[in-house]
CSV table of C-alpha atoms in Angstrom, one decimal:
chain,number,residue,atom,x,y,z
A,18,UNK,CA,54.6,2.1,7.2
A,19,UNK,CA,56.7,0.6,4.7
A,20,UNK,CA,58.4,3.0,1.7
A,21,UNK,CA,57.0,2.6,-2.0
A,22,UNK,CA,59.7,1.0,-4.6
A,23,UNK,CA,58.6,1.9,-8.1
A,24,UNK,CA,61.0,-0.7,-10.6
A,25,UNK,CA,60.5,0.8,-13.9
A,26,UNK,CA,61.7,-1.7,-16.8
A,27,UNK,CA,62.6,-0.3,-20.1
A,28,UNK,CA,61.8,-3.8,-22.3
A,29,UNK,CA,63.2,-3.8,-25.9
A,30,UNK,CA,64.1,-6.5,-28.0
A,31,UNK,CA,66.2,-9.1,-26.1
A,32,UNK,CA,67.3,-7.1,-23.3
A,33,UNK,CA,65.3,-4.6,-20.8
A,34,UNK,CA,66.9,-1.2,-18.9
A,35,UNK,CA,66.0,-1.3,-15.0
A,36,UNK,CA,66.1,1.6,-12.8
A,37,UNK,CA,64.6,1.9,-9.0
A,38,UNK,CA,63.3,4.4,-7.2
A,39,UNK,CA,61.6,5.3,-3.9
A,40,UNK,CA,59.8,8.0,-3.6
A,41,UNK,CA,60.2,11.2,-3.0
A,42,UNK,CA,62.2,10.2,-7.0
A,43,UNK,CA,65.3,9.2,-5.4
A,44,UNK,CA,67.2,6.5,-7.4
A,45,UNK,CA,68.1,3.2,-5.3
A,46,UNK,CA,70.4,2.4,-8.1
A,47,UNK,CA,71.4,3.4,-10.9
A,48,UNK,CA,69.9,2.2,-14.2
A,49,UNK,CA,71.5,-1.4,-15.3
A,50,UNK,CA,70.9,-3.8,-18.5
A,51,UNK,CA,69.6,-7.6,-18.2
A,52,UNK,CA,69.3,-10.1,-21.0
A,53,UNK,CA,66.1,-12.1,-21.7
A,54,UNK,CA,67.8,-15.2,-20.6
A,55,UNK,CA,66.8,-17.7,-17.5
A,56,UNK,CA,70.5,-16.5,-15.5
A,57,UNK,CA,70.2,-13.1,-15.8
A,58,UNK,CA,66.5,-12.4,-15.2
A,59,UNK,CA,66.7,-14.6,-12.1
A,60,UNK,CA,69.5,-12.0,-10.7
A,61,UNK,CA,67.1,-9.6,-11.2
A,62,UNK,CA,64.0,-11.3,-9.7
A,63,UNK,CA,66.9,-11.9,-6.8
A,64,UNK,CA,67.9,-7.8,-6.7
A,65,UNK,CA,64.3,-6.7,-6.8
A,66,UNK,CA,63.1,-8.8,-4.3
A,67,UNK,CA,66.1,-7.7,-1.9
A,68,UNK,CA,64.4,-4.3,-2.3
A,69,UNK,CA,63.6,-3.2,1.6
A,70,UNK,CA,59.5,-2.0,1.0
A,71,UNK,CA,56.8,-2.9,-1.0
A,72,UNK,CA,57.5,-3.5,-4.2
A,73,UNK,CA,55.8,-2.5,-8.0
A,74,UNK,CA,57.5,-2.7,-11.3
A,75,UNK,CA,56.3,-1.2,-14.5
A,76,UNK,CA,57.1,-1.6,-17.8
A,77,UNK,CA,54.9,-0.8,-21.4
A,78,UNK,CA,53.2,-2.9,-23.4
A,79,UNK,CA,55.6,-3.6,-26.7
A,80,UNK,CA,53.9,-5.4,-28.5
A,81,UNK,CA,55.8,-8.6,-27.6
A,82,UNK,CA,59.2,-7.8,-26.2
A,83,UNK,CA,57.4,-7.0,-22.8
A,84,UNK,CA,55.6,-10.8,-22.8
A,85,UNK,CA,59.0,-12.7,-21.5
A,86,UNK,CA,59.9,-10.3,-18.9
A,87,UNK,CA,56.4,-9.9,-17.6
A,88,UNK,CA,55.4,-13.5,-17.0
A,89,UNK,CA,58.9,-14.1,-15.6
A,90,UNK,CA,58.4,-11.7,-12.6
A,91,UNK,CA,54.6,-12.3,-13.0
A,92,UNK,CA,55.4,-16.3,-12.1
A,93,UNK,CA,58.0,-15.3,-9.3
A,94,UNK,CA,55.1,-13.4,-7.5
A,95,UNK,CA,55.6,-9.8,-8.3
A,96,UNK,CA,53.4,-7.0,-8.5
A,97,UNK,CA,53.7,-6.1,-12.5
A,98,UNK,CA,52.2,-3.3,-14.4
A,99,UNK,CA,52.3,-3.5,-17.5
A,100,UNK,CA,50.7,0.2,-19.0
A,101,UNK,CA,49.7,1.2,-22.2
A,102,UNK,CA,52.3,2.8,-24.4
A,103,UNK,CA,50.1,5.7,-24.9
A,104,UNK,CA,49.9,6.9,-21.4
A,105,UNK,CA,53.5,6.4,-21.0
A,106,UNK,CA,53.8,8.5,-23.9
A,107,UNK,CA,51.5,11.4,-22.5
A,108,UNK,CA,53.3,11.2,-18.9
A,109,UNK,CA,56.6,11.7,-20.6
A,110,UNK,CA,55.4,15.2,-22.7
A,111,UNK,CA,55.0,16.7,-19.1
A,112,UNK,CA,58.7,16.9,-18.7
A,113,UNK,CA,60.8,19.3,-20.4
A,114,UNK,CA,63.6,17.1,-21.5
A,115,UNK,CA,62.9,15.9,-24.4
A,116,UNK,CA,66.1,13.5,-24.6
A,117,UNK,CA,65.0,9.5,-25.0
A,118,UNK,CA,67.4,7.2,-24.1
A,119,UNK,CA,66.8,3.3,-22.6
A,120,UNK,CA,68.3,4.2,-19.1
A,121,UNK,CA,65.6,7.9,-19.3
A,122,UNK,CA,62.6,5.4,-20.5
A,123,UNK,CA,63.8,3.3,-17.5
A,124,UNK,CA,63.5,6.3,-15.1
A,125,UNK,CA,60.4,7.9,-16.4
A,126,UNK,CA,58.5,4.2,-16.3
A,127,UNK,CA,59.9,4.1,-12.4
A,128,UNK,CA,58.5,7.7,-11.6
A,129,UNK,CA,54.9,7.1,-13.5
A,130,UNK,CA,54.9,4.2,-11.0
A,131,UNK,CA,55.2,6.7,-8.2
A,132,UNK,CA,52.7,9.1,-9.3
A,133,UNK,CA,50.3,6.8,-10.3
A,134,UNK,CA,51.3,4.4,-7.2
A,135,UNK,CA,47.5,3.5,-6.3
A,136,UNK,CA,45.9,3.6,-9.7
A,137,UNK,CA,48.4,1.1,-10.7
A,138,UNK,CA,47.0,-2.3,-12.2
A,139,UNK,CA,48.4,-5.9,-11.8
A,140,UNK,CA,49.0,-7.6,-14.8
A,141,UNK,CA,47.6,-10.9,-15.3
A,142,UNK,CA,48.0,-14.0,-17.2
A,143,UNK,CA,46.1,-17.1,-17.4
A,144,UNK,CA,47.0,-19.0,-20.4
A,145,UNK,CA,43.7,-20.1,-21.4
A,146,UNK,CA,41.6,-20.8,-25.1
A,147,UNK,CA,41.1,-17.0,-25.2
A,148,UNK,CA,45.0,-16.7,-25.0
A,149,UNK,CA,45.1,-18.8,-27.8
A,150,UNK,CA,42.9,-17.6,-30.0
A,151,UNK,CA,44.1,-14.1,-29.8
A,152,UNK,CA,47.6,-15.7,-31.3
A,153,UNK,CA,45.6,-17.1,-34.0
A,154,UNK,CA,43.4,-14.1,-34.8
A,155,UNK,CA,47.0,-12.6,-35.2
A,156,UNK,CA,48.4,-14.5,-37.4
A,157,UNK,CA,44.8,-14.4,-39.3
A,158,UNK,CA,45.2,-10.9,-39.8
A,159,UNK,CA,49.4,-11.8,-41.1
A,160,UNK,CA,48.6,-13.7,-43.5
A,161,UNK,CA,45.2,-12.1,-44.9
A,162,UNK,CA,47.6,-9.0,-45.9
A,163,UNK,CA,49.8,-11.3,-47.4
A,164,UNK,CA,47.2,-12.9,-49.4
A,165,UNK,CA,45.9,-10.0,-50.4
A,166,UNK,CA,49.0,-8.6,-51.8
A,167,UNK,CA,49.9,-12.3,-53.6
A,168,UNK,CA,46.5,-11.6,-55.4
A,169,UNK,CA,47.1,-8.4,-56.6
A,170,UNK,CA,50.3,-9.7,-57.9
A,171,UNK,CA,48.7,-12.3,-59.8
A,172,UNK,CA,46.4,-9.8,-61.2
A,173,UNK,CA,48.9,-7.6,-62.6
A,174,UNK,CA,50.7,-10.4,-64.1
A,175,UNK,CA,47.5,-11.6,-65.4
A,176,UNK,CA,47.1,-7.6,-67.1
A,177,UNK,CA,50.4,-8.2,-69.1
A,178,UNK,CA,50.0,-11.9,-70.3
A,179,UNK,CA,45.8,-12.6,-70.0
A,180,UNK,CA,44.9,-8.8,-70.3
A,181,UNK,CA,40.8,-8.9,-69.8
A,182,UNK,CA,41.0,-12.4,-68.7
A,183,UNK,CA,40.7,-11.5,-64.6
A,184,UNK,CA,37.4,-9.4,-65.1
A,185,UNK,CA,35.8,-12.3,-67.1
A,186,UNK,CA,36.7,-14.7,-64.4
A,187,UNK,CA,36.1,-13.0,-61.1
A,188,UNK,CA,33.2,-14.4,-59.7
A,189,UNK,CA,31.7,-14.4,-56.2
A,190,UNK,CA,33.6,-15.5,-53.4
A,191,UNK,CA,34.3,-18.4,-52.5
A,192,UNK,CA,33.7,-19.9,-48.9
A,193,UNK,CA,37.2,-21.4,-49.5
A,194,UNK,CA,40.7,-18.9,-49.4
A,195,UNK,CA,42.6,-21.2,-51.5
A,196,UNK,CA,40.2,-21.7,-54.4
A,197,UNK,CA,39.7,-18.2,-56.9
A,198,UNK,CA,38.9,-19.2,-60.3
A,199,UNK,CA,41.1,-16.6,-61.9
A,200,UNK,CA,44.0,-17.5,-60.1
A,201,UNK,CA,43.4,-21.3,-60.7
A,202,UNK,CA,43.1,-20.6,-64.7
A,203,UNK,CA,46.1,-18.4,-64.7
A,204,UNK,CA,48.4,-21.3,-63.0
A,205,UNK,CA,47.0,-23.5,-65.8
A,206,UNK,CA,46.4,-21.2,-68.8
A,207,UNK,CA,49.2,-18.8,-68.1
A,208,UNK,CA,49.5,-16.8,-71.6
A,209,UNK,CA,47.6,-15.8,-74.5
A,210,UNK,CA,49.8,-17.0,-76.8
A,211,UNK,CA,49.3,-20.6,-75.4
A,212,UNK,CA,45.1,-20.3,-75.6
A,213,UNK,CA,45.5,-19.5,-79.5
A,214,UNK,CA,48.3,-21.9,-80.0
A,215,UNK,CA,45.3,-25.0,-78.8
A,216,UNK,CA,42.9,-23.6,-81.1
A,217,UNK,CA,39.2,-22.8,-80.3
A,218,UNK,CA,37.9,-26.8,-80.0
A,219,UNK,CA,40.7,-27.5,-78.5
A,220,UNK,CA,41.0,-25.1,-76.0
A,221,UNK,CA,37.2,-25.9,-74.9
A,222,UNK,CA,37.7,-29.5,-74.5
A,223,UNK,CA,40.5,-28.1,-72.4
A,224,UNK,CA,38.8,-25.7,-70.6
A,225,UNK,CA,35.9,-28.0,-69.4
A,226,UNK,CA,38.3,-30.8,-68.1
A,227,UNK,CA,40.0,-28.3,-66.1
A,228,UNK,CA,36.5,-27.0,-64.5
A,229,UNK,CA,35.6,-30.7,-64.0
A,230,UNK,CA,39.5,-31.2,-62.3
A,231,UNK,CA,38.8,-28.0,-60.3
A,232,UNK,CA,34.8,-27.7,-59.2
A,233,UNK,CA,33.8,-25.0,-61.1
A,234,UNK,CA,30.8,-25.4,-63.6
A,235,UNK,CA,31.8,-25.0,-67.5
A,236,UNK,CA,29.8,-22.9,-69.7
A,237,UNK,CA,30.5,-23.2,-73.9
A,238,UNK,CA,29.9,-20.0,-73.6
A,239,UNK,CA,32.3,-18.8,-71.1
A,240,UNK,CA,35.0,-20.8,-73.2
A,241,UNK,CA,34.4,-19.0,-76.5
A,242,UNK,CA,34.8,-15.8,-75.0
A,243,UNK,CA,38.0,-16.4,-73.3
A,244,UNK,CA,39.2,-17.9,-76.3
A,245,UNK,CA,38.1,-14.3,-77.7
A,246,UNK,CA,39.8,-12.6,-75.3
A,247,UNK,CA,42.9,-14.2,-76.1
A,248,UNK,CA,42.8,-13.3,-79.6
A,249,UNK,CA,42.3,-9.8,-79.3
A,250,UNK,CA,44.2,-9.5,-76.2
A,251,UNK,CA,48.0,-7.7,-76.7
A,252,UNK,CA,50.2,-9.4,-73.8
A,253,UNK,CA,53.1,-7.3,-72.9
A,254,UNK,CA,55.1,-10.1,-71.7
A,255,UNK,CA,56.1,-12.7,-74.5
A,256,UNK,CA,56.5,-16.4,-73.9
A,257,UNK,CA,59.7,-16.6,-75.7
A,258,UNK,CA,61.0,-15.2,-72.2
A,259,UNK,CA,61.5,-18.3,-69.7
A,260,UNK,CA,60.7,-16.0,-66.9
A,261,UNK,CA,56.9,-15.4,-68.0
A,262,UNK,CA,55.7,-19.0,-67.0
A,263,UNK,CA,57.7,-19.0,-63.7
A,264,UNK,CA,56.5,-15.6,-62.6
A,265,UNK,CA,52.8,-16.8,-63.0
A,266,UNK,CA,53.7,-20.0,-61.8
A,267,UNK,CA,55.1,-18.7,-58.3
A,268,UNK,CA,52.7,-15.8,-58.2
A,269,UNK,CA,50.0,-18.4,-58.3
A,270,UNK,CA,51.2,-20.9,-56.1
A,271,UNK,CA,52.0,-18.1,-53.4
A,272,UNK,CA,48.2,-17.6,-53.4
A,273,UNK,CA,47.2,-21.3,-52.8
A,274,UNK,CA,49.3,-22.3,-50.1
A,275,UNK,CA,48.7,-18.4,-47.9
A,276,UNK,CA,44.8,-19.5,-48.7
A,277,UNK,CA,45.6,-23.1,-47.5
A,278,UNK,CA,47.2,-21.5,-44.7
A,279,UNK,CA,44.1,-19.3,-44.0
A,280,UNK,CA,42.1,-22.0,-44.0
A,281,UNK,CA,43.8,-24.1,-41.4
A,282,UNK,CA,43.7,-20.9,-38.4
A,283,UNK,CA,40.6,-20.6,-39.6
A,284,UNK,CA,39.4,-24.4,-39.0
A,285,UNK,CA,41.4,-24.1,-35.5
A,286,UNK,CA,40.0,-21.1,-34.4
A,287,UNK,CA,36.8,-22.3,-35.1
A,288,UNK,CA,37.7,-25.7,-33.1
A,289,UNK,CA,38.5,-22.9,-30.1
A,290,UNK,CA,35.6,-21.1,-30.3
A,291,UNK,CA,33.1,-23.9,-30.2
A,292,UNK,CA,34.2,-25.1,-26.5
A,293,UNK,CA,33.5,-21.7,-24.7
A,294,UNK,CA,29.8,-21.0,-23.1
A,295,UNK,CA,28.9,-17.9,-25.0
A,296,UNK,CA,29.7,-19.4,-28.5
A,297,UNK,CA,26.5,-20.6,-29.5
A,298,UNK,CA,24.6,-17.3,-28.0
A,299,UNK,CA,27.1,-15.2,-30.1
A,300,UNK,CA,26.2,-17.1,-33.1
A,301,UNK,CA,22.9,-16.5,-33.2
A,302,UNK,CA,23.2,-12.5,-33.1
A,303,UNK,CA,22.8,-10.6,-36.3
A,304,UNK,CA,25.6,-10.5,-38.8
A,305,UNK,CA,27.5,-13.1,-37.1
A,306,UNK,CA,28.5,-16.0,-39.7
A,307,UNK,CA,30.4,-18.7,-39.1
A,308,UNK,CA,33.7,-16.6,-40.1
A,309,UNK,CA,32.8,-13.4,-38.3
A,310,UNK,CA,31.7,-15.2,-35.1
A,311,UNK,CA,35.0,-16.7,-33.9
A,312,UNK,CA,37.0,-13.8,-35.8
A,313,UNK,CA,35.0,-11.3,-33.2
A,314,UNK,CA,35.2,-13.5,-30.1
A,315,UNK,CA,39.1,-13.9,-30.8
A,316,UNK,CA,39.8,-10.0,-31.2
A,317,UNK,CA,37.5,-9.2,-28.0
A,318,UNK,CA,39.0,-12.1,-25.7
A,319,UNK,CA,37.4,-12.4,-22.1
A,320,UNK,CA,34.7,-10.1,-22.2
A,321,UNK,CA,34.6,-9.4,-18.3
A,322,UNK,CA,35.0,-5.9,-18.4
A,323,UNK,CA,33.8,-3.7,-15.8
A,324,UNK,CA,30.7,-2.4,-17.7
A,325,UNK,CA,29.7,-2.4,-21.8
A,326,UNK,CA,31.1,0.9,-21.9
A,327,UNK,CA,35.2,-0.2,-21.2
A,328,UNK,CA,34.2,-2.8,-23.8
A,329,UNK,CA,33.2,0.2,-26.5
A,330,UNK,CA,36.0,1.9,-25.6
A,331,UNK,CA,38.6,-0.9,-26.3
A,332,UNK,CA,37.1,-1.2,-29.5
A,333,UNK,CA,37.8,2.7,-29.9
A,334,UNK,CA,34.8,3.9,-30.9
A,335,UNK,CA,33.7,5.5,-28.2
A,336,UNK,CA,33.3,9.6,-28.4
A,337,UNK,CA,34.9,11.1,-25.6
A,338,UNK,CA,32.7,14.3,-24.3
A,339,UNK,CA,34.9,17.8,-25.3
A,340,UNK,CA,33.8,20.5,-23.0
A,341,UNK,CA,35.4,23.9,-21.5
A,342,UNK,CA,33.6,26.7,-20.0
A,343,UNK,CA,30.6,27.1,-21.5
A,344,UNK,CA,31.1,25.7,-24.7
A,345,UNK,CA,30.7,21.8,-25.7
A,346,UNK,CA,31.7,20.3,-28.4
A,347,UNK,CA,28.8,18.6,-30.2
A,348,UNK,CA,31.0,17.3,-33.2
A,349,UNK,CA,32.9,14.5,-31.6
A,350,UNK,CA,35.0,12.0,-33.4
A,351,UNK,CA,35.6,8.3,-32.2
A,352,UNK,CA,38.8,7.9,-30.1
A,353,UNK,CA,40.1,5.0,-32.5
A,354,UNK,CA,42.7,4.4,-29.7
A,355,UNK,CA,41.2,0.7,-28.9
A,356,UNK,CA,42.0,-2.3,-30.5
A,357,UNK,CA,41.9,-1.8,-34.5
A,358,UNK,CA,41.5,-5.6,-35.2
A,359,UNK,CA,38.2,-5.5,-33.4
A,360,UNK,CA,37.1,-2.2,-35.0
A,361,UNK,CA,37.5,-3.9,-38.1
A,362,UNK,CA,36.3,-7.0,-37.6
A,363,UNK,CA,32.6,-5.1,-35.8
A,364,UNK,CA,32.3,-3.5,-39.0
A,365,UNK,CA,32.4,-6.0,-41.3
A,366,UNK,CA,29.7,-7.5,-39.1
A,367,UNK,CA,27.9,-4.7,-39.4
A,368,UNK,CA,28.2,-4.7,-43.1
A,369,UNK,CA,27.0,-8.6,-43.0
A,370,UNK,CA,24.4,-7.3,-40.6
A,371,UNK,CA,22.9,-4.7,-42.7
A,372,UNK,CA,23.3,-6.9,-46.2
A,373,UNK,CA,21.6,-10.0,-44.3
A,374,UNK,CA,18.5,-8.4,-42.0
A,375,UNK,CA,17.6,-10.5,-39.3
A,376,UNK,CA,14.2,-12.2,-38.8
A,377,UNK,CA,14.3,-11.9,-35.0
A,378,UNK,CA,16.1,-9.8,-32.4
A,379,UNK,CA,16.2,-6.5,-35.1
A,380,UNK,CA,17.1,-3.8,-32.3
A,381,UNK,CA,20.7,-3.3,-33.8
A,382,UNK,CA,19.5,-3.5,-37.5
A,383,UNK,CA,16.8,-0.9,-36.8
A,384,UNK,CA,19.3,1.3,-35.0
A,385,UNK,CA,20.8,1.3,-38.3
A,386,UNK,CA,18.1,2.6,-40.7
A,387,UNK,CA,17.3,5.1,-38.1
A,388,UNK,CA,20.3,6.6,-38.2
A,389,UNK,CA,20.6,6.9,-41.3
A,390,UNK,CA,17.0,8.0,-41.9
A,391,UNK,CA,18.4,11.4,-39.2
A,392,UNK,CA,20.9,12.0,-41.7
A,393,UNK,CA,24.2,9.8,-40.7
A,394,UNK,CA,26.2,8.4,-43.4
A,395,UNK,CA,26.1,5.1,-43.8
A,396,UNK,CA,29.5,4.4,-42.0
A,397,UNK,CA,28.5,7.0,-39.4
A,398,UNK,CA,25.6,4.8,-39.1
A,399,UNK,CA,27.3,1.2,-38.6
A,400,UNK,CA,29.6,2.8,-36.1
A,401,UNK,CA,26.7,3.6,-34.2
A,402,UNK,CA,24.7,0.4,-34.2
A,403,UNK,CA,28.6,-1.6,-33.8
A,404,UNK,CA,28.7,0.3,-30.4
A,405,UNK,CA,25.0,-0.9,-29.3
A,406,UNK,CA,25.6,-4.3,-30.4
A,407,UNK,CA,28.7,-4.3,-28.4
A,408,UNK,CA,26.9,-3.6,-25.4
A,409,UNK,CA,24.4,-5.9,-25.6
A,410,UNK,CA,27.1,-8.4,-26.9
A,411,UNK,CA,28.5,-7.8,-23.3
A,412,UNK,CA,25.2,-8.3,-21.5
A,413,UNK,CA,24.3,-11.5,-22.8
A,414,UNK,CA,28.3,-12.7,-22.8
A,415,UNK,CA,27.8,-11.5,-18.8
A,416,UNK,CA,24.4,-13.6,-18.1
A,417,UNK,CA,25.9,-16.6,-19.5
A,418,UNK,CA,29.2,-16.4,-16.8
A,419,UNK,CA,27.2,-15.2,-14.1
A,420,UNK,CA,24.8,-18.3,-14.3
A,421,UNK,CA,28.2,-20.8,-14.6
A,422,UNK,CA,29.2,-19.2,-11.9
């Protein structure tokens, strides 16, 4: 029978800690440092594969770091593990050193590979549209914090040289990132000062070639009572200072081109999404707009879990059972140790869901109101119907692969 090698692999940012071991924890070698470059990770594809037994190395997932060195030993045919950083985290409290050091992390990852030798999972990768639009749904998520900051800072701009001007302009979203009225107005009309300086006719006459220039519908109205605004208004910032215009001028041009950028993932996700089988199946559930759909198919990935319920729990909002003795816990929270993105991303459909009833197929929407009707809150409620539509979200993703196949 050949002996176990556990190769745990410390990965941090351009350089990993190895250490070896064999069981019964007895160190092949002592823990060493490799780059992330082509030379020095093929020495160590060429040390562990002079390793006498069979072979496992695990490392955690780190965000990214881990990516380089796992497909590396991945491609040179390797057994690779790569664990959840939670887990690693819980193996480690069972020790009573609490020191943390790279070549300790490389140790403890080499002796959770020993005690956990059979439950041990391969890692795989198969670069594939899913792979892809999980690095868009990413970057999505980047730049949607980032636009959401920019408008804030327009807004409080706006409060010190168009004070009132943002809450009579904010209208109803638009379907595009890049286009928000108040932001488009403040980039053209950035001061008070310069509204009264036009004069009321002449300040209409400007205001409606702008909303003709920019697609939004003028309204005589609407231009009399900015031009109000702006004479009772008392701007903090006055124009005699050349850095008023530039501020607004940056602040809104930061929102136009992270919108634009929106807009592009958006259209390329969407390109993805369209080519896989269960697209069009997906898109015809409840609450699942043209946004949503390919926003929830790109934080889920390949759906081929083992059963609805490992898909429920990677969303973490599953409620684990709490039970010892003879009590049971009855008040159980949702784990939220699944992916956060998705979480997010099932509850706004939920919320679309809920706002936009469906004519047909109303088992998730009627979960819904019937949970709230026992009492639930209205989050506690959409929680509960996003776990049910996840399942059967899995079942009909399943059907569709199982017939292909």
């Amino acid at each position: 029978m050949k002996q176990i090698v556990s190769v745990g692999i410390d990965v941090s940012k351009g350089k990993s800690t190895v250490c070896a071991m064999i069981h019964p924890n007895t160190i092949i070698k002592e823990s060493f440092e490799v780059l992330h470059t082509v030379e020095e990770m093929s020495m160590l594809a060429d040390y562990i594969g002079s390793l006498d037994g069979e072979i496992r190395i695990v490392m955690e997932s780190t965000g990214h770091y881990h990516l380089p060195v796992a497909q590396f030993l991945y491609q040179k045919g390797f057994f690779v593990c790569v664990e959840n950083a939670y887990i690693i985290r819980q193996f480690s409290r069972i020790m009573l050193h609490g020191a943390k050091t790279d070549p300790l992390d490389a140790k403890k990852l080499a002796k959770y590979g020993l005690a956990y030798w059979s439950e041990l999972k391969p890692y795989k990768f198969h670069p594939s549209c899913y792979t892809e639009l999980s690095l868009l749904s990413k970057q999505y998520q980047t730049y949607i914090k980032l636009l959401i900051a920019a408008k804030q800072n327009v807004i409080h701009l706006m409060d010190e040289m168009l004070p009132g001007f943002k809450e009579a302009l904010d209208t109803a979203s638009s379907v595009q990132f890049s286009k928000v009225k108040y932001v488009d107005f403040a980039k053209e009309f950035y001061h008070v000062d310069m509204i009264k300086s036009m004069g009321k006719e002449i300040f209409r006459e400007n205001y409606k070639q702008w909303c003709k220039e920019k697609g939004y519908r003028f309204q005589s109205e609407k231009a009399d009572e900015l031009f109000h605004l702006a004479e009772d208004g008392i701007p903090t910032l006055p124009t005699e200072f050349p850095s008023t215009r530039l501020c607004m001028e940056v602040a809104t041009e930061q929102v136009s081109q992270l919108g634009y950028a929106l807009e592009q993932i958006l259209s390329q996700m969407q390109n993805l999404a369209k080519t896989l089988p269960e697209y069009q199946t997906i898109r015809q559930m409840g609450g699942m707009g043209e946004k949503l759909c390919v926003r929830f198919i790109a934080d889920i990935g390949d759906v081929r879990f083992h059963n609805g319920k490992a898909l429920v729990a990677y969303a973490g909002i599953d409620a684990p059972p709490y039970q010892s003795g003879q009590y049971t816990g009855t008040k159980r929270r949702i784990s939220k140790r699944g992916n956060s993105a998705l979480r997010k991303t099932g509850y706004e459909v939920m919320k679309s869901l809920k706002s936009h009833p469906p004519k047909t197929d109303t088992r998730v929407y009627d979960f819904i109101i019937k949970k709230e009707n026992e009492g639930k809150s209205k989050k506690q409620a959409k929680i509960a119907g996003l776990n049910k539509f996840l399942q059967i979200y899995y079942a009909r993703v399943m059907e569709i692969y199982k017939n292909i196949v």
